[in-house]
Coordinates of C-alpha atoms in Angstrom, one line a residue:
X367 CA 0.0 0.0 0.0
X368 CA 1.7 3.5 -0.7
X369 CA 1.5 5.9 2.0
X370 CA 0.0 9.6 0.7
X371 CA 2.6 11.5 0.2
X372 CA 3.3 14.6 3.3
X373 CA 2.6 17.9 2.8
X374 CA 5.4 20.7 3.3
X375 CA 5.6 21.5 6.6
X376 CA 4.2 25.6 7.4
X377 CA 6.0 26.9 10.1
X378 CA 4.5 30.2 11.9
X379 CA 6.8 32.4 14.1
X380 CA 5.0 34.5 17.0
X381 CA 6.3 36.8 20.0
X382 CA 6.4 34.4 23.3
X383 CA 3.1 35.5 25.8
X384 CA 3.7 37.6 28.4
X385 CA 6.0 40.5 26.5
X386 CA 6.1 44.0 27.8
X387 CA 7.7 46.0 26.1
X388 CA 9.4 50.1 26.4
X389 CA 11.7 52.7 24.9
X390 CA 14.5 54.5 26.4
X391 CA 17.6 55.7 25.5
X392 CA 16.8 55.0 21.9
X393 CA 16.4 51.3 22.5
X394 CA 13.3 49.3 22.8
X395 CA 13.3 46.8 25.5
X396 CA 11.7 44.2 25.4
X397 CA 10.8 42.1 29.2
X398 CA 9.4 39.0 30.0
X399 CA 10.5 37.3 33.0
X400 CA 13.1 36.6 33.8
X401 CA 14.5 37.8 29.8
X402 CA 15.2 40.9 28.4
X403 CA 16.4 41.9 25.2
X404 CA 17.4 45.7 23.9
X405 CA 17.0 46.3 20.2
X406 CA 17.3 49.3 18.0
X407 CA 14.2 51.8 18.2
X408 CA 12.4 52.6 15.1
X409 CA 9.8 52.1 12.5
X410 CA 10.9 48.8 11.7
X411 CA 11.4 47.5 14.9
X412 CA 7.8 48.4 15.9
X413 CA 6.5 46.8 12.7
X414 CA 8.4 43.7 13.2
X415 CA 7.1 43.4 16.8
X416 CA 3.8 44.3 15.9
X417 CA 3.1 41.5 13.3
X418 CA 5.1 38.8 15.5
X419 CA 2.9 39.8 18.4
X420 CA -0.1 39.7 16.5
X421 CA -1.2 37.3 13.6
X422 CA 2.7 36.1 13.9
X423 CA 4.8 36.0 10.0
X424 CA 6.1 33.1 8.2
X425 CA 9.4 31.7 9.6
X426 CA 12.7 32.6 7.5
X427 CA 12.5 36.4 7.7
X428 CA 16.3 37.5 7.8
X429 CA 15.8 41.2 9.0
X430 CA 18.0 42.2 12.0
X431 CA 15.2 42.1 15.0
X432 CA 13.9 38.8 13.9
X433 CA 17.2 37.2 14.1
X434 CA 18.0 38.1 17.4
X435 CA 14.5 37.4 19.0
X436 CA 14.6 33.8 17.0
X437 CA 18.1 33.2 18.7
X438 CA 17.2 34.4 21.7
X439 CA 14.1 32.0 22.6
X440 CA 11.9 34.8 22.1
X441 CA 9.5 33.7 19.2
X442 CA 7.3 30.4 19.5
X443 CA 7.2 28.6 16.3
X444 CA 4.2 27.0 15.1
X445 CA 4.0 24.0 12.5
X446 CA 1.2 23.2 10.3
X447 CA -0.5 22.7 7.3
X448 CA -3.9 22.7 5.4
X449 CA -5.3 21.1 8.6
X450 CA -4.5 23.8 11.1
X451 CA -1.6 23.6 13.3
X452 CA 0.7 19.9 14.2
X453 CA 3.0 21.2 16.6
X454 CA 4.5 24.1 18.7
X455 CA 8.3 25.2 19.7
X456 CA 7.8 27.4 23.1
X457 CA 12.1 28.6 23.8
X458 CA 12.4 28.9 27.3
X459 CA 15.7 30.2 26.7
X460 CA 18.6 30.6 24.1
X461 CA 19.2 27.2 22.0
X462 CA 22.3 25.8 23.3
X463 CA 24.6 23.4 20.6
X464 CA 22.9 20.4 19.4
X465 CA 24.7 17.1 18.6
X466 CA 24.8 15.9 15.2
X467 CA 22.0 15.3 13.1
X468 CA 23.7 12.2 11.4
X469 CA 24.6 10.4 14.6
X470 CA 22.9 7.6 16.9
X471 CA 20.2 9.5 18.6
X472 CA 17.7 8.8 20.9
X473 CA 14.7 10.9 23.3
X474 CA 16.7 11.6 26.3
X475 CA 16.0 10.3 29.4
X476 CA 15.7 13.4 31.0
X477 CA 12.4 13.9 28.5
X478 CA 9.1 13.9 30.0
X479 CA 5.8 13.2 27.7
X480 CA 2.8 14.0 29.5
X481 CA -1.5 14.9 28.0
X482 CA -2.6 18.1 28.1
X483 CA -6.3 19.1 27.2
X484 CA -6.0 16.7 24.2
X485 CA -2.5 17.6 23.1
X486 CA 1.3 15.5 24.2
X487 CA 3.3 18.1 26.1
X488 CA 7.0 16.9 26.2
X489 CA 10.0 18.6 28.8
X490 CA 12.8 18.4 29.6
X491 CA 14.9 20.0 32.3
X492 CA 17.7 20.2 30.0
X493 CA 15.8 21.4 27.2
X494 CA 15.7 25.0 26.0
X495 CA 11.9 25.0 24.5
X496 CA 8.9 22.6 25.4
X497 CA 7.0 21.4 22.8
X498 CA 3.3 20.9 21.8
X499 CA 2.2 18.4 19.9
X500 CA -1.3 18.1 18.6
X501 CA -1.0 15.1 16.3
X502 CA 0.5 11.9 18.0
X503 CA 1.2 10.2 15.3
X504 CA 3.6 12.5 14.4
X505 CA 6.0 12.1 17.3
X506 CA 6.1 8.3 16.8
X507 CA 7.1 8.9 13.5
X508 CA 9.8 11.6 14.8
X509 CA 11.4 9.9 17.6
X510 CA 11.9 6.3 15.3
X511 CA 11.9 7.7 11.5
X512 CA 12.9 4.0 10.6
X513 CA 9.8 2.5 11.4
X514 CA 7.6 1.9 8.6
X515 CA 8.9 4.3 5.5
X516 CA 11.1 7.2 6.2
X517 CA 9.0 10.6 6.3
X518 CA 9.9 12.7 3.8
X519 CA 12.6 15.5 4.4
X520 CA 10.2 18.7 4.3
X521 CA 7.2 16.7 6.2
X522 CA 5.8 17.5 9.5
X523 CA 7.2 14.4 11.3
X524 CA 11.0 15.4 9.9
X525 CA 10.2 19.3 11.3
X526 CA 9.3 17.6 14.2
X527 CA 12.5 15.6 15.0
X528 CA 14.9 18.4 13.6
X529 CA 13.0 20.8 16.6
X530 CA 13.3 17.9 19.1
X531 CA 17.3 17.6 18.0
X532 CA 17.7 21.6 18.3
X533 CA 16.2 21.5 21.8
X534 CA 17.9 18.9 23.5
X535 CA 15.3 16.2 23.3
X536 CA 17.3 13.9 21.5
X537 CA 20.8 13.1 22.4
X538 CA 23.1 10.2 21.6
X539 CA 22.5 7.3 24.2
X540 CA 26.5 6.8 24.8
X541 CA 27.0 10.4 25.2
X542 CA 27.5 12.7 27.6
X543 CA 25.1 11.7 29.1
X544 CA 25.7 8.1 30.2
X545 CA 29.1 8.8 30.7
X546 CA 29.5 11.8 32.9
X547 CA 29.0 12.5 36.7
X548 CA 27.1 15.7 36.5
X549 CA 24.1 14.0 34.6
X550 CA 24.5 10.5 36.4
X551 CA 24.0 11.9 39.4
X552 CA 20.3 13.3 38.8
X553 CA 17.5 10.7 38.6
X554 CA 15.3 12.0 36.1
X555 CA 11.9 12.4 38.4
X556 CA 14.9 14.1 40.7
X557 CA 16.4 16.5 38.6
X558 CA 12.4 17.6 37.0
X559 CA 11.2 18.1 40.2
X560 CA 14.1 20.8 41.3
X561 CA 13.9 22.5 37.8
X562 CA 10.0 23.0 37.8
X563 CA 9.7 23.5 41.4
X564 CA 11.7 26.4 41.2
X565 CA 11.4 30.3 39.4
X566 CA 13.6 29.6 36.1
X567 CA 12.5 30.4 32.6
X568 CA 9.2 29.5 32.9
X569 CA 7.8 32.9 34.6
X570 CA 7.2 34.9 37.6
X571 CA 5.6 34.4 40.7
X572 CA 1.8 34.3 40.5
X573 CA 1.9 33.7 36.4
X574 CA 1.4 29.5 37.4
X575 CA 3.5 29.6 40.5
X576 CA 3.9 30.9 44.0
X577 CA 1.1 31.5 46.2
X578 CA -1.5 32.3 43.7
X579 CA -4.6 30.7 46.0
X580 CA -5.2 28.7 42.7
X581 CA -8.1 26.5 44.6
X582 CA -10.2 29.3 45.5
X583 CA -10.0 30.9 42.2
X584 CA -11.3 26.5 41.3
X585 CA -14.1 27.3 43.8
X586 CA -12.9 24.2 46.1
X587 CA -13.0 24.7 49.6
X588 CA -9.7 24.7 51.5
X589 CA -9.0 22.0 54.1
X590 CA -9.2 22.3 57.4
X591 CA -7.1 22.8 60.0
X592 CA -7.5 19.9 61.9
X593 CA -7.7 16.3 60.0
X594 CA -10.3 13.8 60.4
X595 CA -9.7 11.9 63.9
X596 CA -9.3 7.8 64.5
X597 CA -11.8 5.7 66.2
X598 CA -9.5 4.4 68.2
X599 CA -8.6 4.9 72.6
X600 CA -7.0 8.0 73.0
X601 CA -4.1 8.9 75.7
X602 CA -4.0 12.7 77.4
X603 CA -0.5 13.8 77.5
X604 CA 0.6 15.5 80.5
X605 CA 1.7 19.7 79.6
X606 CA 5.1 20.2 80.6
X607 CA 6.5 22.7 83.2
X608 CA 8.9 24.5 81.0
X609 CA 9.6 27.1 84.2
X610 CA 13.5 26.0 84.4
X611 CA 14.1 24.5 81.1
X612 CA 15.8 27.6 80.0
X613 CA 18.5 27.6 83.2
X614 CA 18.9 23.4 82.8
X615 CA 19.5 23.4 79.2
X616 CA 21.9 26.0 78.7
X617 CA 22.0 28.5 75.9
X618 CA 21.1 27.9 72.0
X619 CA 24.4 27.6 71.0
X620 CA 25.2 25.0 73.8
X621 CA 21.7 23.0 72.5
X622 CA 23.0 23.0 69.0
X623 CA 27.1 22.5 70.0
X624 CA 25.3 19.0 72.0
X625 CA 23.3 17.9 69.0
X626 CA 24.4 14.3 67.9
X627 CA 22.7 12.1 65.3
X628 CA 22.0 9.1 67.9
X629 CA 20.6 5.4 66.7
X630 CA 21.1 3.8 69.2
X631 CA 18.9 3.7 72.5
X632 CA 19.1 3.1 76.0
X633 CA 16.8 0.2 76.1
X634 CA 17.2 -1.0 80.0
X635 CA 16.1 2.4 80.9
X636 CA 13.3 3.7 77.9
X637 CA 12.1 7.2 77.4
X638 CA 9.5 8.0 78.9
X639 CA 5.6 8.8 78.1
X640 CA 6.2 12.2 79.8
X641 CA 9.2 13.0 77.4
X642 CA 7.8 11.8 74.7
X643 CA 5.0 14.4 75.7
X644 CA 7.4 17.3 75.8
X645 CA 8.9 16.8 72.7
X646 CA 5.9 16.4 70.9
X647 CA 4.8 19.8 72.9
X648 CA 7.4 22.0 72.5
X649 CA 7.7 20.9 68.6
X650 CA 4.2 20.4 66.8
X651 CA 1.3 21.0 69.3
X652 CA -1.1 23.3 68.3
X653 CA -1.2 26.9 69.9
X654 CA -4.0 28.4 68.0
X655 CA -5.8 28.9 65.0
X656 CA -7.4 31.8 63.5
X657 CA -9.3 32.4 60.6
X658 CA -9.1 34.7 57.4
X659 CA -11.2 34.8 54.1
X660 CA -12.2 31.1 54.9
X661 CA -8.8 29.7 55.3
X662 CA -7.9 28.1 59.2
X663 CA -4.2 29.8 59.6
X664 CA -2.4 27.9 62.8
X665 CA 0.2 29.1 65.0
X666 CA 2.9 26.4 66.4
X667 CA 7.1 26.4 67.6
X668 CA 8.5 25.8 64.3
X669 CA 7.8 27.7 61.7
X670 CA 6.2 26.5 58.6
X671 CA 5.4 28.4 54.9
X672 CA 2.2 29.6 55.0
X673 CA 1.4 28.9 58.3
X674 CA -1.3 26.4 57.1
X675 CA 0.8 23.6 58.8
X676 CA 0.4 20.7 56.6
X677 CA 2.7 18.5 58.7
X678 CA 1.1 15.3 61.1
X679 CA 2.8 13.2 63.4
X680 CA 2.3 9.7 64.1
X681 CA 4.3 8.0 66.9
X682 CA 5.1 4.4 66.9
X683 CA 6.2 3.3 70.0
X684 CA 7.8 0.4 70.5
X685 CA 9.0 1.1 74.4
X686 CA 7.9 4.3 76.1
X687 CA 7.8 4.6 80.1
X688 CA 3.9 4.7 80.8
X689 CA 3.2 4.3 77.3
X690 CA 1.0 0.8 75.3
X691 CA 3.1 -0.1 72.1
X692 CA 1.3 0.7 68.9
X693 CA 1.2 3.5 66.5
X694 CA -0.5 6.9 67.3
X695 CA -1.0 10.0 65.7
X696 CA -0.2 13.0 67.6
X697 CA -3.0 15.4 68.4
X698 CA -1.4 18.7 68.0
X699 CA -4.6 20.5 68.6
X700 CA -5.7 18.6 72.2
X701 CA -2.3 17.8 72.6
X702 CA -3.5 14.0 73.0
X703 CA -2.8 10.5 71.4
X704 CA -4.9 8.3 69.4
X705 CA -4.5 4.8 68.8
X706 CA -3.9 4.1 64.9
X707 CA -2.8 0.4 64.2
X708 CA -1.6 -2.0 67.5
X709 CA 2.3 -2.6 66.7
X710 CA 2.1 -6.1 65.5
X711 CA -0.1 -5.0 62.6
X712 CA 1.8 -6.1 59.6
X713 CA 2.0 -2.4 57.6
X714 CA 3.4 -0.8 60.9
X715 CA 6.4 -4.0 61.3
X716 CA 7.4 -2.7 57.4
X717 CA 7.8 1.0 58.6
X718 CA 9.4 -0.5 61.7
X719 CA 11.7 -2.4 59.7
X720 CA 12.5 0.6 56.9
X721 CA 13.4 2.6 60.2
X722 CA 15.9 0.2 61.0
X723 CA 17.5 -0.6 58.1
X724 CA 17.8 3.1 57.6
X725 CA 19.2 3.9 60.6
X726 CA 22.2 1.5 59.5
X727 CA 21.9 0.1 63.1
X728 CA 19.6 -2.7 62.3
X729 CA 17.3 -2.0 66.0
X730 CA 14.4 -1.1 66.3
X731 CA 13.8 2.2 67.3
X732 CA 12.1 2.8 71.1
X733 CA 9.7 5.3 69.2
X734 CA 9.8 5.9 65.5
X735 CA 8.1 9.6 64.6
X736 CA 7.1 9.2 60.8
X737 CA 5.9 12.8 59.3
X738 CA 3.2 13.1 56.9
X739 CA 1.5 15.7 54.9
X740 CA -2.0 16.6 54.9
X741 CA -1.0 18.1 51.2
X742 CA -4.0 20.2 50.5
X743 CA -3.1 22.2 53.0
X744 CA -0.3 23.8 51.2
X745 CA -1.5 22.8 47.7
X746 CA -4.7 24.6 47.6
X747 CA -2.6 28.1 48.1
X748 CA 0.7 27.0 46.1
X749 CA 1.0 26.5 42.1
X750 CA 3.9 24.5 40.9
X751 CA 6.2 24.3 44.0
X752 CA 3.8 23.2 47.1
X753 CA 5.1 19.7 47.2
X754 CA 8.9 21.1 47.5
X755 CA 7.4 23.7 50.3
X756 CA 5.9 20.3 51.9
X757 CA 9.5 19.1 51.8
X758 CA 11.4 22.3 53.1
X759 CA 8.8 22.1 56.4
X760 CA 9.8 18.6 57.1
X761 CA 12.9 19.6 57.0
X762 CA 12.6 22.3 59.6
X763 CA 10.5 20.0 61.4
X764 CA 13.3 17.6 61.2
X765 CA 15.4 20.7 62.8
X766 CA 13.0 21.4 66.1
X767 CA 13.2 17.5 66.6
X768 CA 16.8 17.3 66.5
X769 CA 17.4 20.9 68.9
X770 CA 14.8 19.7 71.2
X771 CA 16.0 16.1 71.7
X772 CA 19.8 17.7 72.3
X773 CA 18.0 20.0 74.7
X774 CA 16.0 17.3 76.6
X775 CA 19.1 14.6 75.8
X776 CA 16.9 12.3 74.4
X777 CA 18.8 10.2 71.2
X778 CA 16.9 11.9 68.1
X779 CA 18.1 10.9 64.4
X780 CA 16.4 12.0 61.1
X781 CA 16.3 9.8 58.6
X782 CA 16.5 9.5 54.9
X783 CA 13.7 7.4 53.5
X784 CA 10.2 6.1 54.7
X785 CA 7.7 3.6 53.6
X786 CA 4.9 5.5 52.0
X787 CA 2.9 2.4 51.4
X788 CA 3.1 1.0 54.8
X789 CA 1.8 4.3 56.2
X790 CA -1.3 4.3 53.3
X791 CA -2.1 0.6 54.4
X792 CA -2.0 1.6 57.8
X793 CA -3.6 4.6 58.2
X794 CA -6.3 4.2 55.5
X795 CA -5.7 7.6 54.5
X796 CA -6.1 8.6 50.5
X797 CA -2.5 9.1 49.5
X798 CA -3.2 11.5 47.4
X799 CA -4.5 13.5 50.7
X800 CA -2.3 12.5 53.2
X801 CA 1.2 10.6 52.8
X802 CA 4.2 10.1 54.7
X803 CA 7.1 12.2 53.6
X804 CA 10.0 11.5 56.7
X805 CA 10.7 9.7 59.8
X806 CA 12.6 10.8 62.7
X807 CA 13.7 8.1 65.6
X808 CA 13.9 9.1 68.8
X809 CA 14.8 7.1 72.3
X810 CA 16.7 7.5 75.5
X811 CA 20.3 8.1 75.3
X812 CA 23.4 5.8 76.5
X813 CA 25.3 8.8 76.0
X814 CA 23.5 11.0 78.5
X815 CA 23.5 8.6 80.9
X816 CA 27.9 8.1 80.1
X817 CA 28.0 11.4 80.9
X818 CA 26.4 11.4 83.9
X819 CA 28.7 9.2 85.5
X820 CA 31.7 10.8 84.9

């Protein structure tokens, strides 16, 4: 069967979304976060910037402006024919050198193809455009041009894989690549997350980023302050007198000179309920919560970005003075326990056992804190980086813990991984609304007591 033969490939140029543009000191600049770009004032320069920021012009013009906006990233290419538009180039920035044409190429694995209100959308951290693509078939044809025949050279599937070459999309899988340290190093899902979580050359804060209270502009109702309780027996902890603390525990800088990652515990003498009481108290409890436009704002020790506090706390205790074994979640609000899962319960062992094996001790822990996120929290106010602000507060969490156990000398250890499927099958929680993003161990201290009997 012969395949129709491909059309010639249109190809559109238009000013990126977003420009503002001014004259001064017989320049016109031209601004679009976080670019700029200076270029002779004049008739011409007007006209050229009118028609690219209105119906666009056919690519190929050669005047001066055009040249330096196409090599700058400032002009989004669309391609096309008779039946309206295949694909779209969006520069993020200035193309950078791509690798031959003619050598073993491949989609790099850095290249993210994701669906988008009908259309592919594929990014790349390393790539200096994202790309639209509105016909799928196109982009199997572009990323493996020997399957089936060979599109022809001015076709819309050869367009398509010379953009995704001049990008960075494609990249030769025994380059640089696979070879070298500075790319090994990032897992993909890694390396995406930092580049989109972050201002780059994607926009400012509040264009699709930043604190842009996205979820009430959705009309959905921001989540509460205080999550959904468990059925289970609840414990009242005792509220510490905190009257001499300051004289017993010596200055901030001694707290934090003291600090020391400890694993291991004191297990003939366990911390007790009443510690584990006051950390929890002078770390996460509750101290109020107030009200604006709808949205429960909570005031606590540690700071946390935008004070929504996100964070929960679920103790599993394995030995605690005083204390049932089992695992709780930490009442911040009534400054109480509730019973989650007894300790035996086959989800809680796994997080048990993650806890040891990442605490390179191979014990298990007195009381293992793990950290989850009530994620709507934070999400419902933050576009494109509330999952990394989730992150940063576990990590000043992580901080208090750490300060607080030196203070109290209790052995306190953060660690580096979790079980996110334990704590799911556990809890019961939806995933998607609440996960576990860190655990902290935390027990008496051999040390404490060594120093003690010097």
């Amino acid at each position: 069967m012969t395949q129709a033969p491909q059309r010639a490939a249109e190809r559109t140029e238009r000013l990126r979304a977003g420009v503002f543009s001014t004259e001064r000191g017989g320049r016109t600049h031209l601004m679009a976060w976080p670019h700029h770009v200076s270029l002779p004032a004049g008739p011409s320069t007007a006209d050229v910037i009118a028609r690219l920021a209105g119906a666009g012009q056919p690519a190929g013009a050669g005047d001066e402006v055009t040249e330096l906006l196409r090599r700058e990233g400032w002009l989004h290419e669309e391609f096309g024919d008779d039946r309206g538009v295949a694909f779209v180039v969006r520069p993020l920035r200035a193309r950078g050198t791509a690798p031959a044409a003619g050598g073993r190429l491949d989609l790099s694995r850095f290249a993210v193809i994701r669906a988008e209100a009908g259309a592919l959308i594929l990014e790349s951290p390393l790539a200096s455009a994202e790309v639209t693509v509105h016909r799928r078939e196109l982009l199997t044809a572009a990323l493996d041009p020997a399957a089936g025949s060979a599109p022809a050279a001015d076709g819309l599937a050869a367009a398509l894989r010379g953009q995704l070459l001049a990008t960075g999309f494609l990249t030769d899988p025994d380059g640089e690549e696979a070879r070298e340290l500075r790319y090994r190093q990032w897992g993909p899902h890694e390396l995406l997350f930092h580049d989109r979580s972050r201002l780059g050359y994607r926009g400012y804060v509040g264009d699709g980023f930043g604190g842009t209270w996205w979820g009430r502009a959705a009309g959905l109702d921001p989540e509460p302050a205080a999550p959904q309780p468990y059925p289970g027996p609840r414990v009242e902890l005792a509220v510490p007198d905190l009257t001499d603390r300051r004289q017993d525990e010596g200055s901030y800088f001694d707290v934090c000179e003291r600090r020391r990652s400890e694993r291991v515990h004191d297990d003939a003498a366990p911390i007790s309920v009443a510690q584990l009481g006051e950390l929890l108290y002078r770390t996460a409890r509750v101290r109020r919560v107030h009200e604006e436009d709808g949205v429960e704002f909570v005031s606590s020790p540690r700071p946390s970005g935008g004070s929504v506090y996100e964070l929960e706390l679920y103790p599993v205790v394995t030995r605690c003075t005083g204390l049932d074994s089992g695992m709780y979640h930490y009442d911040a609000h009534r400054h109480e326990l509730e019973l989650v899962r007894p300790v035996n319960d086959y989800a809680v062992r796994r997080m048990l056992r993650v806890a040891s094996q990442g605490s390179t001790t191979g014990a298990v822990p007195q009381v293992l804190l793990v950290v989850a996120a009530r994620v709507g929290r934070v999400m419902w106010k933050y576009e494109g980086m509330g999952y990394a602000v989730v992150l940063k507060n576990t990590g000043v969490l992580y901080h208090a813990l750490a300060g607080t156990c030196s203070a109290m000398g209790l052995a306190g250890c953060p660690l580096g991984t979790d079980d996110a499927v334990a704590f799911t099958e556990a809890t019961g929680r939806d995933p998607l609304v609440e996960c576990s993003v860190g655990q902290f161990i935390v027990g008496s201290s051999p040390r404490r007591d060594e120093e003690r009997s010097r």
